[in-house]
Every structure is written in structure tokens, then in C-alpha cells.
Short mmCIF file of C-alpha atoms and ligand atoms in Angstrom, two decimals:
data_model
loop_
_atom_site.label_atom_id
_atom_site.label_comp_id
_atom_site.label_asym_id
_atom_site.label_seq_id
_atom_site.Cartn_x
_atom_site.Cartn_y
_atom_site.Cartn_z
CA MET A 1 138.00 107.46 16.78
CA ASP A 2 140.68 108.37 14.27
CA LYS A 3 138.33 109.57 11.64
CA GLU A 4 134.77 110.79 11.87
CA LEU A 5 132.24 107.95 11.91
CA ASP A 6 129.87 107.65 8.97
CA TRP A 7 126.92 108.62 11.19
CA GLY A 8 124.26 108.24 8.54
CA ASN A 9 125.25 104.66 7.71
CA LEU A 10 125.61 103.13 11.15
CA THR A 11 123.97 99.76 11.71
CA PHE A 12 122.85 98.33 15.05
CA GLY A 13 126.31 96.99 15.83
CA TYR A 14 129.14 97.48 18.29
CA VAL A 15 131.39 100.45 17.68
CA PRO A 16 134.06 100.82 20.38
CA THR A 17 133.83 104.00 22.46
CA ASP A 18 136.23 105.56 24.96
CA TYR A 19 134.90 104.44 28.34
CA ASN A 20 132.42 102.26 30.17
CA VAL A 21 131.32 102.41 33.79
CA ARG A 22 131.13 99.60 36.32
CA CYS A 23 130.05 99.03 39.89
CA CYS A 24 130.19 95.87 42.00
CA TYR A 25 127.95 94.59 44.76
CA ARG A 26 129.88 92.85 47.52
CA ASP A 27 129.26 92.21 51.23
CA GLY A 28 125.68 93.33 50.85
CA LYS A 29 126.34 96.74 49.30
CA TRP A 30 127.14 98.56 46.07
CA GLY A 31 130.68 99.95 45.86
CA GLU A 32 132.24 102.89 44.06
CA ILE A 33 131.62 103.62 40.38
CA GLU A 34 134.66 102.72 38.29
CA VAL A 35 135.46 104.12 34.87
CA SER A 36 137.22 101.77 32.48
CA SER A 37 138.68 102.13 29.01
CA SER A 38 138.82 98.37 28.49
CA ASP A 39 135.89 96.65 26.84
CA THR A 40 136.61 93.29 28.44
CA ILE A 41 135.86 92.01 31.94
CA ASN A 42 137.61 89.41 34.02
CA ILE A 43 135.29 87.08 35.89
CA HIS A 44 135.41 83.67 37.56
CA MET A 45 134.67 80.76 35.23
CA ALA A 46 132.12 79.41 37.75
CA ALA A 47 130.20 82.73 37.85
CA THR A 48 126.43 82.17 38.05
CA SER A 49 125.89 84.40 34.99
CA LEU A 50 127.88 82.00 32.82
CA HIS A 51 126.15 78.81 33.95
CA TYR A 52 122.70 79.61 35.19
CA GLY A 53 121.91 82.73 33.22
CA GLN A 54 121.97 85.16 36.13
CA GLU A 55 122.05 88.16 33.82
CA CYS A 56 119.70 90.99 33.05
CA PHE A 57 120.12 94.03 30.85
CA GLU A 58 118.54 97.19 29.54
CA GLY A 59 118.57 99.21 26.35
CA LEU A 60 117.98 102.94 26.10
CA LYS A 61 119.09 105.79 23.88
CA ALA A 62 120.63 109.24 24.04
CA PHE A 63 120.09 111.79 21.27
CA ARG A 64 121.76 115.01 20.17
CA GLY A 65 118.94 117.52 19.89
CA LYS A 66 118.22 120.36 17.57
CA ASP A 67 119.53 122.72 20.27
CA GLY A 68 122.78 120.74 20.56
CA LYS A 69 121.82 119.31 23.96
CA ILE A 70 122.00 115.59 24.72
CA ARG A 71 118.82 113.92 25.93
CA ILE A 72 118.46 110.45 27.43
CA PHE A 73 114.98 109.04 26.86
CA ARG A 74 112.91 107.72 29.81
CA LEU A 75 115.85 106.65 31.88
CA ASP A 76 113.73 106.10 34.99
CA GLU A 77 111.53 103.56 33.23
CA ASN A 78 114.58 101.49 32.33
CA ALA A 79 115.95 101.80 35.87
CA ALA A 80 112.67 100.50 37.28
CA ARG A 81 112.48 97.63 34.80
CA MET A 82 116.09 96.66 35.51
CA ARG A 83 115.22 96.47 39.20
CA ARG A 84 112.26 94.18 38.46
CA SER A 85 114.39 91.98 36.18
CA ALA A 86 117.13 91.65 38.81
CA GLU A 87 114.66 90.81 41.56
CA GLY A 88 113.00 88.30 39.25
CA ILE A 89 116.15 86.21 38.99
CA MET A 90 117.38 86.86 42.52
CA MET A 91 120.09 89.39 41.88
CA ALA A 92 120.76 92.46 44.00
CA PRO A 93 118.73 95.25 42.35
CA VAL A 94 120.66 98.28 41.15
CA PRO A 95 119.29 101.33 42.99
CA GLU A 96 117.53 103.67 40.57
CA GLU A 97 119.75 106.58 41.62
CA LEU A 98 122.91 104.58 40.86
CA PHE A 99 121.48 103.53 37.49
CA ARG A 100 120.73 107.17 36.67
CA GLU A 101 124.14 108.43 37.76
CA MET A 102 125.97 105.76 35.78
CA CYS A 103 123.91 106.36 32.61
CA ILE A 104 124.68 110.07 32.71
CA LYS A 105 128.34 109.40 33.41
CA ALA A 106 128.65 106.90 30.56
CA VAL A 107 127.11 109.38 28.12
CA LYS A 108 129.19 112.33 29.28
CA LEU A 109 132.43 110.37 29.09
CA ASN A 110 131.62 109.37 25.50
CA GLU A 111 130.07 112.60 24.37
CA ARG A 112 132.00 112.61 21.11
CA PHE A 113 130.17 109.41 20.12
CA VAL A 114 126.70 110.92 20.39
CA PRO A 115 125.67 111.15 16.73
CA PRO A 116 124.97 114.63 15.38
CA TYR A 117 121.46 116.01 15.10
CA GLY A 118 119.97 115.13 11.75
CA SER A 119 122.02 111.97 11.21
CA GLY A 120 119.16 109.66 12.20
CA ALA A 121 121.54 107.80 14.53
CA SER A 122 121.67 107.75 18.33
CA LEU A 123 123.86 106.59 21.19
CA TYR A 124 122.62 103.27 22.54
CA LEU A 125 123.21 102.58 26.23
CA ARG A 126 123.46 98.98 27.31
CA PRO A 127 123.36 98.54 31.08
CA LEU A 128 123.81 94.95 32.24
CA GLU A 129 124.07 93.12 35.52
CA ILE A 130 125.65 89.73 36.04
CA GLY A 131 126.14 87.32 38.93
CA ILE A 132 129.88 86.95 39.49
CA SER A 133 130.13 84.62 42.52
CA ALA A 134 131.56 81.18 41.83
CA LYS A 135 128.83 78.58 42.50
CA VAL A 136 128.51 75.10 41.16
CA GLY A 137 125.10 74.28 42.61
CA VAL A 138 122.13 76.13 41.17
CA LYS A 139 121.96 79.08 43.54
CA PRO A 140 121.92 82.84 43.27
CA ALA A 141 125.24 84.67 43.48
CA ASP A 142 125.97 87.01 46.35
CA GLU A 143 128.28 89.24 44.33
CA PHE A 144 127.21 91.12 41.23
CA MET A 145 128.69 93.40 38.62
CA PHE A 146 126.67 96.17 37.03
CA MET A 147 128.12 97.93 34.00
CA ILE A 148 127.08 100.24 31.20
CA PHE A 149 128.66 100.50 27.81
CA VAL A 150 127.49 102.81 25.05
CA THR A 151 127.74 102.53 21.29
CA PRO A 152 126.46 104.69 18.42
CA VAL A 153 123.74 102.93 16.42
CA GLY A 154 121.58 103.23 13.35
CA PRO A 155 118.35 101.30 12.64
CA TYR A 156 117.83 97.82 14.15
CA PHE A 157 116.00 96.34 11.18
CA LYS A 158 117.87 97.06 7.99
CA THR A 159 114.69 98.16 6.28
CA GLY A 160 114.49 101.11 8.74
CA PHE A 161 111.13 102.89 8.51
CA LYS A 162 109.88 100.79 5.60
CA PRO A 163 107.47 97.91 6.01
CA SER A 164 109.06 94.49 6.39
CA ASN A 165 107.59 91.06 6.94
CA TYR A 166 107.15 88.94 10.07
CA CYS A 167 106.16 85.32 10.57
CA ILE A 168 104.23 83.24 13.06
CA MET A 169 105.76 79.83 13.88
CA ARG A 170 104.04 77.76 16.57
CA GLU A 171 107.04 75.48 16.84
CA TYR A 172 108.88 77.97 19.04
CA ASP A 173 108.18 79.89 22.21
CA ARG A 174 110.36 82.69 23.51
CA VAL A 175 109.23 82.19 27.08
CA ALA A 176 107.04 79.89 29.20
CA PRO A 177 103.53 80.89 30.36
CA LYS A 178 104.63 81.63 33.90
CA GLY A 179 108.26 82.13 32.96
CA THR A 180 110.55 85.13 32.70
CA GLY A 181 108.94 86.98 29.78
CA GLN A 182 108.25 90.16 31.75
CA TRP A 183 111.90 90.53 32.63
CA LYS A 184 114.77 91.49 30.38
CA VAL A 185 116.96 88.50 31.13
CA GLY A 186 119.50 86.91 28.80
CA GLY A 187 117.83 83.50 28.90
CA ASN A 188 114.78 84.80 27.03
CA TYR A 189 116.99 85.85 24.14
CA ALA A 190 118.89 82.54 24.11
CA ALA A 191 115.51 80.80 23.86
CA GLY A 192 114.61 82.90 20.83
CA ILE A 193 117.86 82.75 18.87
CA GLN A 194 117.03 79.65 16.84
CA ALA A 195 113.56 80.86 15.86
CA GLY A 196 114.94 84.31 15.02
CA GLU A 197 117.68 82.94 12.80
CA ARG A 198 115.18 80.69 11.04
CA ALA A 199 112.88 83.62 10.43
CA HIS A 200 115.80 85.69 9.04
CA SER A 201 116.86 82.85 6.75
CA MET A 202 113.34 82.87 5.31
CA GLY A 203 113.48 86.63 4.71
CA TYR A 204 111.48 87.80 7.73
CA SER A 205 112.55 90.57 10.10
CA ALA A 206 111.48 88.60 13.18
CA VAL A 207 109.06 86.09 14.64
CA LEU A 208 105.72 87.35 15.87
CA TYR A 209 105.36 85.14 18.93
CA LEU A 210 101.98 83.91 20.14
CA ASP A 211 101.05 83.51 23.77
CA PRO A 212 102.86 80.37 24.92
CA LYS A 213 99.89 78.88 26.77
CA GLU A 214 97.13 78.77 24.20
CA LYS A 215 98.88 79.98 21.03
CA LYS A 216 95.78 81.96 20.20
CA TYR A 217 96.83 85.52 20.91
CA LEU A 218 99.61 87.78 19.71
CA ASP A 219 102.49 88.33 22.11
CA GLU A 220 105.46 90.25 20.71
CA CYS A 221 107.80 90.64 17.75
CA GLY A 222 111.16 89.11 18.66
CA PRO A 223 113.01 91.93 20.41
CA ALA A 224 110.11 94.38 20.22
CA ASN A 225 106.45 94.78 21.24
CA PHE A 226 103.59 94.74 18.74
CA PHE A 227 100.90 97.29 18.10
CA ALA A 228 98.27 97.68 15.42
CA ILE A 229 95.82 100.32 14.32
CA LYS A 230 92.31 99.04 13.86
CA ASP A 231 89.56 101.46 12.87
CA GLY A 232 91.33 104.36 14.56
CA VAL A 233 92.12 102.42 17.76
CA TYR A 234 95.67 101.69 18.95
CA ILE A 235 95.61 98.04 20.00
CA THR A 236 98.47 96.24 21.74
CA PRO A 237 98.60 92.87 23.47
CA SER A 238 97.95 92.44 27.15
CA SER A 239 100.06 89.45 28.17
CA ASP A 240 102.09 88.21 31.14
CA SER A 241 104.72 86.81 28.83
CA ILE A 242 105.87 89.97 27.04
CA LEU A 243 108.39 92.58 28.06
CA PRO A 244 106.64 95.80 29.10
CA SER A 245 108.14 98.06 26.46
CA VAL A 246 108.96 101.66 27.31
CA THR A 247 108.49 102.59 23.65
CA ASN A 248 105.06 100.97 23.54
CA LYS A 249 104.10 102.79 26.73
CA SER A 250 105.22 106.03 25.08
CA PHE A 251 103.29 105.35 21.86
CA THR A 252 100.23 104.52 23.94
CA GLN A 253 100.44 107.98 25.49
CA LEU A 254 101.16 109.68 22.16
CA ALA A 255 98.26 107.85 20.53
CA GLN A 256 95.97 109.21 23.24
CA ASP A 257 97.46 112.66 22.72
CA LEU A 258 96.56 112.33 19.03
CA GLY A 259 92.99 111.54 20.06
CA LEU A 260 93.11 107.79 19.46
CA LYS A 261 91.47 105.28 21.74
CA VAL A 262 93.88 102.72 23.19
CA GLU A 263 93.08 99.09 23.93
CA ARG A 264 95.52 96.84 25.75
CA ARG A 265 93.92 93.44 25.45
CA HIS A 266 94.19 89.96 24.01
CA ILE A 267 94.50 90.10 20.22
CA ALA A 268 93.54 86.87 18.48
CA VAL A 269 95.72 85.92 15.50
CA GLU A 270 92.73 86.07 13.14
CA GLU A 271 92.13 89.70 14.07
CA LEU A 272 95.19 90.53 11.95
CA ALA A 273 92.85 90.31 8.96
CA ASP A 274 91.03 93.42 10.21
CA VAL A 275 93.85 95.82 11.08
CA GLN A 276 94.93 98.68 8.84
CA GLU A 277 98.44 99.18 10.26
CA ALA A 278 100.85 97.25 12.44
CA ALA A 279 104.37 97.75 13.73
CA ALA A 280 107.09 96.33 15.94
CA CYS A 281 108.15 98.84 18.58
CA GLY A 282 111.07 99.13 20.93
CA THR A 283 114.13 101.19 21.75
CA ALA A 284 116.11 99.54 18.97
CA ALA A 285 113.18 99.04 16.58
CA VAL A 286 111.55 102.46 17.33
CA ALA A 287 108.45 101.80 15.19
CA SER A 288 109.23 99.34 12.43
CA PRO A 289 106.17 99.07 10.21
CA ILE A 290 104.93 95.60 9.32
CA GLY A 291 104.17 94.85 5.68
CA GLU A 292 102.90 91.31 5.87
CA ILE A 293 102.56 88.62 8.54
CA ASP A 294 102.80 85.05 7.34
CA ASP A 295 101.32 82.33 9.50
CA ILE A 296 103.69 79.55 8.48
CA ASP A 297 101.62 76.75 10.04
CA THR A 298 98.29 77.63 8.47
CA GLY A 299 99.59 79.22 5.27
CA THR A 300 97.54 82.37 5.93
CA LYS A 301 99.12 85.62 4.77
CA TYR A 302 97.97 88.81 6.44
CA VAL A 303 98.85 91.68 4.13
CA ILE A 304 98.83 94.79 6.30
CA ALA A 305 100.62 97.54 4.38
CA LYS A 306 98.60 97.05 1.20
CA ASP A 307 100.33 99.81 -0.75
CA GLY A 308 103.77 98.92 0.63
CA ASN A 309 104.08 102.11 2.67
CA PRO A 310 103.96 102.79 6.42
CA GLY A 311 100.46 103.77 7.52
CA PRO A 312 99.52 107.33 8.52
CA VAL A 313 99.08 106.67 12.25
CA THR A 314 102.33 104.73 12.57
CA THR A 315 104.08 107.56 10.70
CA ALA A 316 102.53 110.20 12.95
CA LEU A 317 103.50 108.30 16.11
CA TYR A 318 107.03 107.74 14.87
CA ASN A 319 107.48 111.41 13.97
CA LYS A 320 106.06 112.56 17.28
CA LEU A 321 108.33 110.29 19.31
CA ARG A 322 111.39 111.35 17.33
CA ALA A 323 110.49 115.04 17.66
CA ILE A 324 110.36 114.71 21.46
CA GLN A 325 113.60 112.74 21.61
CA LEU A 326 115.37 115.31 19.43
CA GLY A 327 114.05 118.32 21.31
CA GLU A 328 112.10 119.54 18.29
CA GLU A 329 108.89 119.43 20.23
CA GLU A 330 108.12 120.26 23.82
CA ASP A 331 108.67 117.36 26.19
CA VAL A 332 105.23 117.69 27.76
CA HIS A 333 105.41 114.35 29.57
CA GLY A 334 108.85 114.95 31.07
CA TRP A 335 110.46 111.97 29.35
CA ASN A 336 113.92 113.38 28.63
CA THR A 337 116.88 113.72 30.95
CA ILE A 338 119.11 116.50 29.65
CA VAL A 339 122.79 115.71 30.11
CA GLU A 340 124.35 118.95 31.29
N1 LIG B 401 110.33 93.18 23.84
C1 LIG B 401 111.54 92.63 23.92
C2 LIG B 401 111.64 91.17 24.04
C3 LIG B 401 112.68 93.45 23.91
O1 LIG B 401 113.90 92.93 23.97
C4 LIG B 401 112.53 94.84 23.80
C5 LIG B 401 113.69 95.72 23.83
O2 LIG B 401 114.03 96.26 24.83
C6 LIG B 401 111.24 95.35 23.72
C7 LIG B 401 110.17 94.50 23.73
C8 LIG B 401 111.01 96.83 23.61
O3 LIG B 401 111.16 97.43 24.86
P1 LIG B 401 111.62 98.94 24.97
O4 LIG B 401 110.64 99.74 24.23
O5 LIG B 401 111.58 99.22 26.43
O6 LIG B 401 112.97 99.02 24.41
C1 LIG B 402 116.22 97.27 22.72
O1 LIG B 402 115.29 97.60 21.98
O2 LIG B 402 116.81 98.06 23.44
C2 LIG B 402 116.65 95.91 22.81
O3 LIG B 402 117.23 95.58 23.80
C3 LIG B 402 116.39 95.03 21.70
C4 LIG B 402 117.47 94.06 21.42
C5 LIG B 402 118.60 94.49 20.65
C6 LIG B 402 117.65 92.98 22.39
#
């Protein structure tokens, strides 16, 4: 970094950092952690990750707190989900302890890229695991590479914490009913790229997917979960085809802390007419308030943020989460890992 980054104007893009960390699984065991200053990898062209999508990843963030300390948010939740994703597509799971050690190492090695307190930006960690064995038949690899790179990021949706619009399009599914939706595997994102680009070209932030079996219930918002506030209740979909979001789990807890009732259940599309607030939530999205949801197939428009502003509960949840991540408020649930 020759000159100071413009921390307040970062987008959700790739900014090169100093180091990344890697570890390979060979002969039935994980090897030594390697530190690299190259952001490329050299793998066999017949690697299972390249042909059959044997890839899973994670996304989590580190923050510079008010006290100057660096905190990584809910690292153990991401480690556990990465294990489930890997097992789901028959890859050797990364032990949680190794995941933790490598996250901390990647942050420490790139400490100068952790955005300053008050900038609104954070350091995004992207752990990923790929099958690297050469196979031509459709089979799992027996050798894997796990790596973590980090990059400083700003908001995922360019509107930031301002309401933006989402659309429902029944023409596309992100995942199959008994498919890989609960796992964070690359194939799910490949399946959603066309729908996502179409939604963007029509001015929407993302597609609000419906359950792929009956197309009756809400699933999730592109790369984020969905929640709504209905008569003082935090409602969020219960579905086998969505990614269990760490952010949603956190908001669920914070909503309860604020005295709200929480319901994790099927949410029929038509129920959107009766909610007072709604948002997309995730590590990248944090809480991105939803202004309007357009059901493209039926022509129904659900106007949620009637005055064009984020609702009070969404705002309170967002502020509470941020305050914990930035060390402004006591971490009563033990969510932060302080990088010493
Ligand atoms: N759903 C999908 C499909 C995602 O890619 C993400 C991002 O990780 C989320 C939801 C939000 O999950 P989390 O809050 O754990 O980042
Ligand atoms: C995240 O929220 O961490 C994500 O992974 C979303 C996305 C950029 C795929």
C-alpha cells in the first residue's frame, strides 16, 4: 500500500493485501500452514474444483474497535458452517482449530489493512477450500487446499443502509429442493448469477428467491438471508434451501434482547403486504433495508419502506450489531475474538 487507502469510500471489491495463508490436505491429513505473498495459486487443470464444483467458502469480518483492538466476529460459527459445507460435497473438513488459527494469522499478517475505527469499513476474510486432485470421472478429490485471503471492504449493496428494491422471479431457482442450499458451495452462486445480473439490469439489488419446491414461501435474498418485522415480531424464513446465516442468527438474538418475539417459519409471499419492515442480512449485506419488493410474474408491488427510510427496528438491530462488532458495547454473547 503506497498511499493510505480511501477507507470511507471502499466498495465490496478486491484490494490486494500483503499475505494470505494456505494449508493442504494430503495422505489423509492436514499439513503445515504456509504464508504466501502471491495472490495466485497453481493447480492441476483436472482438479475436481474446476470441473465438478468441489469448492466451498466462507465470509466473515474483522473490525478495528473503539479501543483500537481488532475483533473477528463469530469465527466459530463460520468454522462450523465450513465443516458442514465441506462434508456436504465430500471434501475433507477443515478442523475448527485450524480454521481459527489461520483466520487470526491472516488478520495479524495484514493488520495494516484493517480499516480504522469510524471509517465504516471492515476487513473481509474469505476462507475457501478446493479439491485439487486430478480426476476425470465424477468423484471426490483426495487432496484439498484450504486458504484464506483478506481484503478491506465497504458496503456490499451500493445503497448502503438505505432502502433498495428487490424482485421475485419464478423463472429462476438458486438451489434445488433437496440440493445444496444449506451449504456455502460455489455451485449455488453459479446457479444464481444469471438471475442476479438480470435483477441488477432492472435496477434491483437482488432476487428474493422463493422456496424451489412450491414457490409459495420466501427463501432468501441473493447472497443474504431475509427478515421482516411484522407487528413487533421478527420473522425469518424456515427453509431447507437457504444458507443458515450467522448474521441472521445474531439479529434473532438481538431482537430477543430488545424484547421482540422471534418466529422462524414459512412466510408466504402474500404476507409481504402485512409487514412494516424488511431487510436482507448477511456478513457482506449487514442489514440492507428493503424499500419495495416487486413480484415480476404477478405484477404485485409490495411497498415496505413507505416513507423511503429504514424502519426503527431494523435501524436498532443494525446499530446494536455494529456496536458489538466495534467494541462500543459489551459483547454479552461472547461473539468476538480479539486478535492480540
Ligand atoms: N445467504 C447466502 C446465500 C449467502 O451467501 C450469505 C453470505 O454469507 C448469507 C445468506 C448470509 O450469511 P452470513 O450472515 O453468515 O454471512
Ligand atoms: C457474505 O456475506 O460473506 C457473502 O459471502 C456474500 C457474498 C459476497 C457471496
